[in-house]
Amino acid sequence: MLLDLYATNRDSRSWHEPQRFAPERFAHWNGSAFNFITQGGGDSASGHRCPGERLAIELLRASLCMLTRHMEYAVPAQDLRIDPSRMPAQPESQLVISDVRRVAQ
């Protein structure tokens, strides 16, 4: 099972010109969690939500903390274009980092 994050909210049946960056689309958002969360929305205790949501959020939080506070690295020039017809949708070279080093605390 794969979740194609690139395709989320890019369905032409739901959005006019889905590839165009148009934040004004959301100017009149009614606040409903069901508008954006493809796995469900609402209260996680009583509504339909992804059972791995809490774990995924904590893993993302820990990963971002490590990448932004506990490491230094370089991101060399690379082609990060994404082919949306490829699954999973990711750059051909993935994301390359170099000169990885731990930040002294």
mmCIF file of N, CA and C in Angstrom:
data_model
loop_
_atom_site.group_PDB
_atom_site.id
_atom_site.type_symbol
_atom_site.label_atom_id
_atom_site.label_comp_id
_atom_site.label_asym_id
_atom_site.label_seq_id
_atom_site.Cartn_x
_atom_site.Cartn_y
_atom_site.Cartn_z
ATOM 1 N N MET A 1 0.845 -1.166 0.000
ATOM 2 C CA MET A 1 0.000 0.000 0.000
ATOM 3 C C MET A 1 0.893 1.232 0.000
ATOM 4 N N LEU A 2 0.650 2.145 -0.916
ATOM 5 C CA LEU A 2 1.426 3.378 -0.997
ATOM 6 C C LEU A 2 0.485 4.570 -0.970
ATOM 7 N N LEU A 3 0.863 5.601 -0.278
ATOM 8 C CA LEU A 3 0.125 6.848 -0.275
ATOM 9 C C LEU A 3 0.885 7.813 -1.183
ATOM 10 N N ASP A 4 0.278 8.208 -2.266
ATOM 11 C CA ASP A 4 0.937 9.102 -3.213
ATOM 12 C C ASP A 4 0.712 10.550 -2.778
ATOM 13 N N LEU A 5 1.652 11.075 -2.009
ATOM 14 C CA LEU A 5 1.518 12.427 -1.487
ATOM 15 C C LEU A 5 1.515 13.482 -2.587
ATOM 16 N N TYR A 6 2.204 13.204 -3.686
ATOM 17 C CA TYR A 6 2.247 14.176 -4.779
ATOM 18 C C TYR A 6 0.852 14.375 -5.376
ATOM 19 N N ALA A 7 0.106 13.304 -5.488
ATOM 20 C CA ALA A 7 -1.198 13.379 -6.134
ATOM 21 C C ALA A 7 -2.305 13.899 -5.223
ATOM 22 N N THR A 8 -2.054 13.959 -3.916
ATOM 23 C CA THR A 8 -3.075 14.443 -2.997
ATOM 24 C C THR A 8 -3.459 15.868 -3.366
ATOM 25 N N ASN A 9 -4.728 16.103 -3.501
ATOM 26 C CA ASN A 9 -5.291 17.404 -3.870
ATOM 27 C C ASN A 9 -4.878 17.871 -5.266
ATOM 28 N N ARG A 10 -4.557 16.921 -6.157
ATOM 29 C CA ARG A 10 -4.251 17.272 -7.548
ATOM 30 C C ARG A 10 -5.178 16.554 -8.522
ATOM 31 N N ASP A 11 -6.336 16.166 -8.057
ATOM 32 C CA ASP A 11 -7.304 15.443 -8.879
ATOM 33 C C ASP A 11 -8.129 16.444 -9.685
ATOM 34 N N SER A 12 -8.056 16.352 -10.997
ATOM 35 C CA SER A 12 -8.758 17.317 -11.856
ATOM 36 C C SER A 12 -10.276 17.198 -11.735
ATOM 37 N N ARG A 13 -10.767 16.104 -11.166
ATOM 38 C CA ARG A 13 -12.214 15.991 -10.930
ATOM 39 C C ARG A 13 -12.649 16.868 -9.763
ATOM 40 N N SER A 14 -11.701 17.222 -8.898
ATOM 41 C CA SER A 14 -12.022 18.041 -7.726
ATOM 42 C C SER A 14 -11.539 19.479 -7.842
ATOM 43 N N TRP A 15 -10.482 19.708 -8.623
ATOM 44 C CA TRP A 15 -9.854 21.020 -8.674
ATOM 45 C C TRP A 15 -9.695 21.493 -10.115
ATOM 46 N N HIS A 16 -10.058 22.738 -10.378
ATOM 47 C CA HIS A 16 -9.804 23.367 -11.673
ATOM 48 C C HIS A 16 -8.315 23.667 -11.741
ATOM 49 N N GLU A 17 -7.652 23.258 -12.819
ATOM 50 C CA GLU A 17 -6.208 23.442 -12.986
ATOM 51 C C GLU A 17 -5.452 22.999 -11.732
ATOM 52 N N PRO A 18 -5.518 21.714 -11.403
ATOM 53 C CA PRO A 18 -4.938 21.232 -10.142
ATOM 54 C C PRO A 18 -3.421 21.396 -10.038
ATOM 55 N N GLN A 19 -2.705 21.516 -11.153
ATOM 56 C CA GLN A 19 -1.250 21.662 -11.097
ATOM 57 C C GLN A 19 -0.805 23.094 -10.819
ATOM 58 N N ARG A 20 -1.731 24.041 -10.947
ATOM 59 C CA ARG A 20 -1.391 25.464 -10.751
ATOM 60 C C ARG A 20 -1.416 25.800 -9.266
ATOM 61 N N PHE A 21 -0.374 26.493 -8.784
ATOM 62 C CA PHE A 21 -0.343 26.962 -7.402
ATOM 63 C C PHE A 21 -1.366 28.069 -7.268
ATOM 64 N N ALA A 22 -2.416 27.824 -6.490
ATOM 65 C CA ALA A 22 -3.499 28.798 -6.353
ATOM 66 C C ALA A 22 -4.038 28.785 -4.922
ATOM 67 N N PRO A 23 -3.313 29.386 -3.992
ATOM 68 C CA PRO A 23 -3.762 29.357 -2.597
ATOM 69 C C PRO A 23 -5.108 30.035 -2.384
ATOM 70 N N GLU A 24 -5.522 30.882 -3.313
ATOM 71 C CA GLU A 24 -6.821 31.536 -3.180
ATOM 72 C C GLU A 24 -7.980 30.536 -3.225
ATOM 73 N N ARG A 25 -7.705 29.314 -3.689
ATOM 74 C CA ARG A 25 -8.739 28.274 -3.682
ATOM 75 C C ARG A 25 -9.293 28.035 -2.286
ATOM 76 N N PHE A 26 -8.467 28.278 -1.298
ATOM 77 C CA PHE A 26 -8.837 27.960 0.065
ATOM 78 C C PHE A 26 -9.269 29.181 0.872
ATOM 79 N N ALA A 27 -9.478 30.309 0.202
ATOM 80 C CA ALA A 27 -9.851 31.545 0.893
ATOM 81 C C ALA A 27 -11.187 31.409 1.618
ATOM 82 N N HIS A 28 -12.062 30.579 1.119
ATOM 83 C CA HIS A 28 -13.392 30.438 1.727
ATOM 84 C C HIS A 28 -13.578 29.063 2.336
ATOM 85 N N TRP A 29 -12.496 28.468 2.832
ATOM 86 C CA TRP A 29 -12.547 27.150 3.452
ATOM 87 C C TRP A 29 -13.444 27.205 4.680
ATOM 88 N N ASN A 30 -14.310 26.205 4.836
ATOM 89 C CA ASN A 30 -15.270 26.210 5.937
ATOM 90 C C ASN A 30 -14.724 25.618 7.226
ATOM 91 N N GLY A 31 -13.459 25.248 7.256
ATOM 92 C CA GLY A 31 -12.850 24.720 8.473
ATOM 93 C C GLY A 31 -13.026 23.232 8.667
ATOM 94 N N SER A 32 -13.689 22.558 7.759
ATOM 95 C CA SER A 32 -13.931 21.123 7.897
ATOM 96 C C SER A 32 -12.660 20.326 7.631
ATOM 97 N N ALA A 33 -12.340 19.419 8.553
ATOM 98 C CA ALA A 33 -11.168 18.558 8.368
ATOM 99 C C ALA A 33 -11.381 17.580 7.219
ATOM 100 N N PHE A 34 -12.612 17.338 6.825
ATOM 101 C CA PHE A 34 -12.904 16.385 5.757
ATOM 102 C C PHE A 34 -12.516 16.913 4.379
ATOM 103 N N ASN A 35 -12.247 18.200 4.233
ATOM 104 C CA ASN A 35 -11.911 18.780 2.935
ATOM 105 C C ASN A 35 -10.513 18.422 2.458
ATOM 106 N N PHE A 36 -9.576 18.159 3.374
ATOM 107 C CA PHE A 36 -8.188 17.987 2.985
ATOM 108 C C PHE A 36 -7.600 16.638 3.337
ATOM 109 N N ILE A 37 -8.109 15.981 4.349
ATOM 110 C CA ILE A 37 -7.512 14.733 4.822
ATOM 111 C C ILE A 37 -8.153 13.572 4.082
ATOM 112 N N THR A 38 -7.380 12.933 3.216
ATOM 113 C CA THR A 38 -7.951 11.879 2.383
ATOM 114 C C THR A 38 -8.296 10.629 3.161
ATOM 115 N N GLN A 39 -7.709 10.429 4.339
ATOM 116 C CA GLN A 39 -8.003 9.237 5.129
ATOM 117 C C GLN A 39 -9.191 9.460 6.059
ATOM 118 N N GLY A 40 -9.733 10.629 6.114
ATOM 119 C CA GLY A 40 -10.846 10.929 7.001
ATOM 120 C C GLY A 40 -10.536 12.177 7.797
ATOM 121 N N GLY A 41 -11.498 12.620 8.566
ATOM 122 C CA GLY A 41 -11.288 13.824 9.336
ATOM 123 C C GLY A 41 -12.124 13.812 10.592
ATOM 124 N N GLY A 42 -12.046 14.892 11.325
ATOM 125 C CA GLY A 42 -12.815 14.999 12.543
ATOM 126 C C GLY A 42 -12.034 14.523 13.748
ATOM 127 N N ASP A 43 -12.743 14.274 14.822
ATOM 128 C CA ASP A 43 -12.151 13.853 16.084
ATOM 129 C C ASP A 43 -11.550 12.463 15.944
ATOM 130 N N SER A 44 -10.269 12.325 16.276
ATOM 131 C CA SER A 44 -9.614 11.027 16.097
ATOM 132 C C SER A 44 -10.130 9.973 17.064
ATOM 133 N N ALA A 45 -10.711 10.378 18.174
ATOM 134 C CA ALA A 45 -11.248 9.412 19.137
ATOM 135 C C ALA A 45 -12.556 8.795 18.660
ATOM 136 N N SER A 46 -13.330 9.517 17.874
ATOM 137 C CA SER A 46 -14.637 8.996 17.476
ATOM 138 C C SER A 46 -14.863 8.959 15.966
ATOM 139 N N GLY A 47 -14.019 9.632 15.192
ATOM 140 C CA GLY A 47 -14.218 9.694 13.745
ATOM 141 C C GLY A 47 -13.337 8.716 13.005
ATOM 142 N N HIS A 48 -13.486 8.681 11.707
ATOM 143 C CA HIS A 48 -12.679 7.813 10.844
ATOM 144 C C HIS A 48 -11.357 8.506 10.575
ATOM 145 N N ARG A 49 -10.282 7.958 11.092
ATOM 146 C CA ARG A 49 -8.954 8.507 10.872
ATOM 147 C C ARG A 49 -7.995 7.360 10.602
ATOM 148 N N CYS A 50 -6.860 7.664 10.071
ATOM 149 C CA CYS A 50 -5.824 6.675 9.830
ATOM 150 C C CYS A 50 -5.319 6.169 11.177
ATOM 151 N N PRO A 51 -5.289 4.858 11.399
ATOM 152 C CA PRO A 51 -4.843 4.355 12.696
ATOM 153 C C PRO A 51 -3.372 4.644 12.981
ATOM 154 N N GLY A 52 -2.568 4.900 11.976
ATOM 155 C CA GLY A 52 -1.159 5.190 12.182
ATOM 156 C C GLY A 52 -0.844 6.672 12.234
ATOM 157 N N GLU A 53 -1.860 7.512 12.279
ATOM 158 C CA GLU A 53 -1.660 8.960 12.214
ATOM 159 C C GLU A 53 -0.775 9.480 13.348
ATOM 160 N N ARG A 54 -1.049 9.100 14.581
ATOM 161 C CA ARG A 54 -0.253 9.609 15.712
ATOM 162 C C ARG A 54 1.209 9.182 15.592
ATOM 163 N N LEU A 55 1.423 7.921 15.247
ATOM 164 C CA LEU A 55 2.789 7.420 15.089
ATOM 165 C C LEU A 55 3.501 8.164 13.965
ATOM 166 N N ALA A 56 2.818 8.364 12.838
ATOM 167 C CA ALA A 56 3.413 9.066 11.698
ATOM 168 C C ALA A 56 3.797 10.496 12.084
ATOM 169 N N ILE A 57 2.946 11.174 12.830
ATOM 170 C CA ILE A 57 3.231 12.552 13.249
ATOM 171 C C ILE A 57 4.451 12.588 14.167
ATOM 172 N N GLU A 58 4.525 11.661 15.110
ATOM 173 C CA GLU A 58 5.664 11.631 16.022
ATOM 174 C C GLU A 58 6.966 11.292 15.291
ATOM 175 N N LEU A 59 6.902 10.367 14.334
ATOM 176 C CA LEU A 59 8.098 10.034 13.553
ATOM 177 C C LEU A 59 8.557 11.223 12.714
ATOM 178 N N LEU A 60 7.615 11.934 12.111
ATOM 179 C CA LEU A 60 7.963 13.133 11.345
ATOM 180 C C LEU A 60 8.568 14.198 12.246
ATOM 181 N N ARG A 61 7.988 14.385 13.424
ATOM 182 C CA ARG A 61 8.496 15.385 14.376
ATOM 183 C C ARG A 61 9.935 15.045 14.783
ATOM 184 N N ALA A 62 10.180 13.789 15.137
ATOM 185 C CA ALA A 62 11.522 13.369 15.549
ATOM 186 C C ALA A 62 12.519 13.493 14.394
ATOM 187 N N SER A 63 12.098 13.112 13.179
ATOM 188 C CA SER A 63 12.975 13.192 12.013
ATOM 189 C C SER A 63 13.341 14.637 11.691
ATOM 190 N N LEU A 64 12.354 15.510 11.697
ATOM 191 C CA LEU A 64 12.624 16.919 11.402
ATOM 192 C C LEU A 64 13.497 17.558 12.473
ATOM 193 N N CYS A 65 13.275 17.182 13.724
ATOM 194 C CA CYS A 65 14.118 17.693 14.805
ATOM 195 C C CYS A 65 15.562 17.259 14.591
ATOM 196 N N MET A 66 15.765 15.988 14.255
ATOM 197 C CA MET A 66 17.112 15.495 14.013
ATOM 198 C C MET A 66 17.761 16.223 12.838
ATOM 199 N N LEU A 67 17.017 16.396 11.745
ATOM 200 C CA LEU A 67 17.571 17.032 10.547
ATOM 201 C C LEU A 67 17.839 18.526 10.725
ATOM 202 N N THR A 68 17.076 19.176 11.586
ATOM 203 C CA THR A 68 17.214 20.632 11.715
ATOM 204 C C THR A 68 17.992 21.085 12.939
ATOM 205 N N ARG A 69 18.101 20.223 13.964
ATOM 206 C CA ARG A 69 18.762 20.658 15.202
ATOM 207 C C ARG A 69 20.009 19.856 15.562
ATOM 208 N N HIS A 70 20.098 18.639 15.090
ATOM 209 C CA HIS A 70 21.171 17.764 15.544
ATOM 210 C C HIS A 70 22.148 17.359 14.442
ATOM 211 N N MET A 71 21.954 17.858 13.234
ATOM 212 C CA MET A 71 22.824 17.501 12.116
ATOM 213 C C MET A 71 23.121 18.733 11.271
ATOM 214 N N GLU A 72 24.258 18.682 10.619
ATOM 215 C CA GLU A 72 24.576 19.641 9.562
ATOM 216 C C GLU A 72 24.935 18.814 8.339
ATOM 217 N N TYR A 73 24.579 19.300 7.182
ATOM 218 C CA TYR A 73 24.830 18.563 5.947
ATOM 219 C C TYR A 73 24.720 19.512 4.778
ATOM 220 N N ALA A 74 25.188 19.068 3.637
ATOM 221 C CA ALA A 74 25.094 19.846 2.401
ATOM 222 C C ALA A 74 24.128 19.143 1.461
ATOM 223 N N VAL A 75 23.419 19.915 0.690
ATOM 224 C CA VAL A 75 22.533 19.377 -0.348
ATOM 225 C C VAL A 75 23.113 19.817 -1.687
ATOM 226 N N PRO A 76 23.851 18.910 -2.354
ATOM 227 C CA PRO A 76 24.475 19.303 -3.621
ATOM 228 C C PRO A 76 23.420 19.558 -4.704
ATOM 229 N N ALA A 77 23.836 20.269 -5.743
ATOM 230 C CA ALA A 77 22.938 20.530 -6.868
ATOM 231 C C ALA A 77 22.474 19.200 -7.444
ATOM 232 N N GLN A 78 21.175 19.096 -7.721
ATOM 233 C CA GLN A 78 20.610 17.869 -8.268
ATOM 234 C C GLN A 78 19.266 18.167 -8.903
ATOM 235 N N ASP A 79 18.815 17.267 -9.724
ATOM 236 C CA ASP A 79 17.528 17.419 -10.404
ATOM 237 C C ASP A 79 16.443 16.853 -9.492
ATOM 238 N N LEU A 80 15.638 17.726 -8.906
ATOM 239 C CA LEU A 80 14.594 17.298 -7.988
ATOM 240 C C LEU A 80 13.207 17.316 -8.625
ATOM 241 N N ARG A 81 13.168 17.399 -9.976
ATOM 242 C CA ARG A 81 11.864 17.335 -10.631
ATOM 243 C C ARG A 81 11.227 15.977 -10.380
ATOM 244 N N ILE A 82 9.906 15.968 -10.298
ATOM 245 C CA ILE A 82 9.165 14.741 -10.007
ATOM 246 C C ILE A 82 8.342 14.353 -11.225
ATOM 247 N N ASP A 83 8.414 13.086 -11.604
ATOM 248 C CA ASP A 83 7.600 12.549 -12.685
ATOM 249 C C ASP A 83 6.304 12.024 -12.062
ATOM 250 N N PRO A 84 5.181 12.736 -12.234
ATOM 251 C CA PRO A 84 3.944 12.320 -11.576
ATOM 252 C C PRO A 84 3.375 10.999 -12.097
ATOM 253 N N SER A 85 3.903 10.491 -13.206
ATOM 254 C CA SER A 85 3.400 9.217 -13.721
ATOM 255 C C SER A 85 4.127 8.033 -13.081
ATOM 256 N N ARG A 86 5.147 8.317 -12.284
ATOM 257 C CA ARG A 86 5.932 7.276 -11.632
ATOM 258 C C ARG A 86 5.412 7.049 -10.214
ATOM 259 N N MET A 87 5.381 5.786 -9.807
ATOM 260 C CA MET A 87 4.926 5.486 -8.454
ATOM 261 C C MET A 87 6.007 4.718 -7.731
ATOM 262 N N PRO A 88 6.541 5.133 -6.617
ATOM 263 C CA PRO A 88 6.141 6.367 -5.942
ATOM 264 C C PRO A 88 6.710 7.589 -6.656
ATOM 265 N N ALA A 89 5.995 8.698 -6.561
ATOM 266 C CA ALA A 89 6.414 9.934 -7.212
ATOM 267 C C ALA A 89 7.563 10.530 -6.406
ATOM 268 N N GLN A 90 8.757 10.396 -6.927
ATOM 269 C CA GLN A 90 9.946 10.920 -6.251
ATOM 270 C C GLN A 90 10.993 11.278 -7.284
ATOM 271 N N PRO A 91 11.939 12.148 -6.921
ATOM 272 C CA PRO A 91 13.004 12.478 -7.863
ATOM 273 C C PRO A 91 13.804 11.221 -8.226
ATOM 274 N N GLU A 92 14.274 11.147 -9.440
ATOM 275 C CA GLU A 92 15.034 9.987 -9.905
ATOM 276 C C GLU A 92 16.237 9.712 -9.007
ATOM 277 N N SER A 93 16.916 10.761 -8.585
ATOM 278 C CA SER A 93 18.102 10.595 -7.743
ATOM 279 C C SER A 93 17.751 10.522 -6.259
ATOM 280 N N GLN A 94 16.446 10.514 -5.954
ATOM 281 C CA GLN A 94 15.978 10.615 -4.570
ATOM 282 C C GLN A 94 16.392 11.988 -4.067
ATOM 283 N N LEU A 95 16.782 12.123 -2.836
ATOM 284 C CA LEU A 95 17.334 13.367 -2.322
ATOM 285 C C LEU A 95 18.713 13.032 -1.790
ATOM 286 N N VAL A 96 19.731 13.638 -2.370
ATOM 287 C CA VAL A 96 21.104 13.335 -1.998
ATOM 288 C C VAL A 96 21.591 14.416 -1.044
ATOM 289 N N ILE A 97 22.135 13.981 0.107
ATOM 290 C CA ILE A 97 22.801 14.898 1.018
ATOM 291 C C ILE A 97 24.236 14.412 1.197
ATOM 292 N N SER A 98 25.129 15.329 1.523
ATOM 293 C CA SER A 98 26.531 14.958 1.707
ATOM 294 C C SER A 98 27.100 15.730 2.889
ATOM 295 N N ASP A 99 28.330 15.400 3.240
ATOM 296 C CA ASP A 99 29.022 16.063 4.342
ATOM 297 C C ASP A 99 28.191 16.063 5.628
ATOM 298 N N VAL A 100 27.600 14.917 5.930
ATOM 299 C CA VAL A 100 26.742 14.796 7.112
ATOM 300 C C VAL A 100 27.613 14.765 8.361
ATOM 301 N N ARG A 101 27.259 15.583 9.327
ATOM 302 C CA ARG A 101 27.995 15.610 10.596
ATOM 303 C C ARG A 101 27.042 15.965 11.731
ATOM 304 N N ARG A 102 27.334 15.437 12.898
ATOM 305 C CA ARG A 102 26.527 15.687 14.088
ATOM 306 C C ARG A 102 26.865 17.074 14.646
ATOM 307 N N VAL A 103 25.860 17.775 15.097
ATOM 308 C CA VAL A 103 26.067 19.075 15.721
ATOM 309 C C VAL A 103 26.374 18.848 17.194
ATOM 310 N N ALA A 104 27.460 19.446 17.669
ATOM 311 C CA ALA A 104 27.812 19.323 19.086
ATOM 312 C C ALA A 104 26.762 20.042 19.927
ATOM 313 N N GLN A 105 26.366 19.391 21.010
ATOM 314 C CA GLN A 105 25.314 19.995 21.853
ATOM 315 C C GLN A 105 25.854 20.494 23.156
#
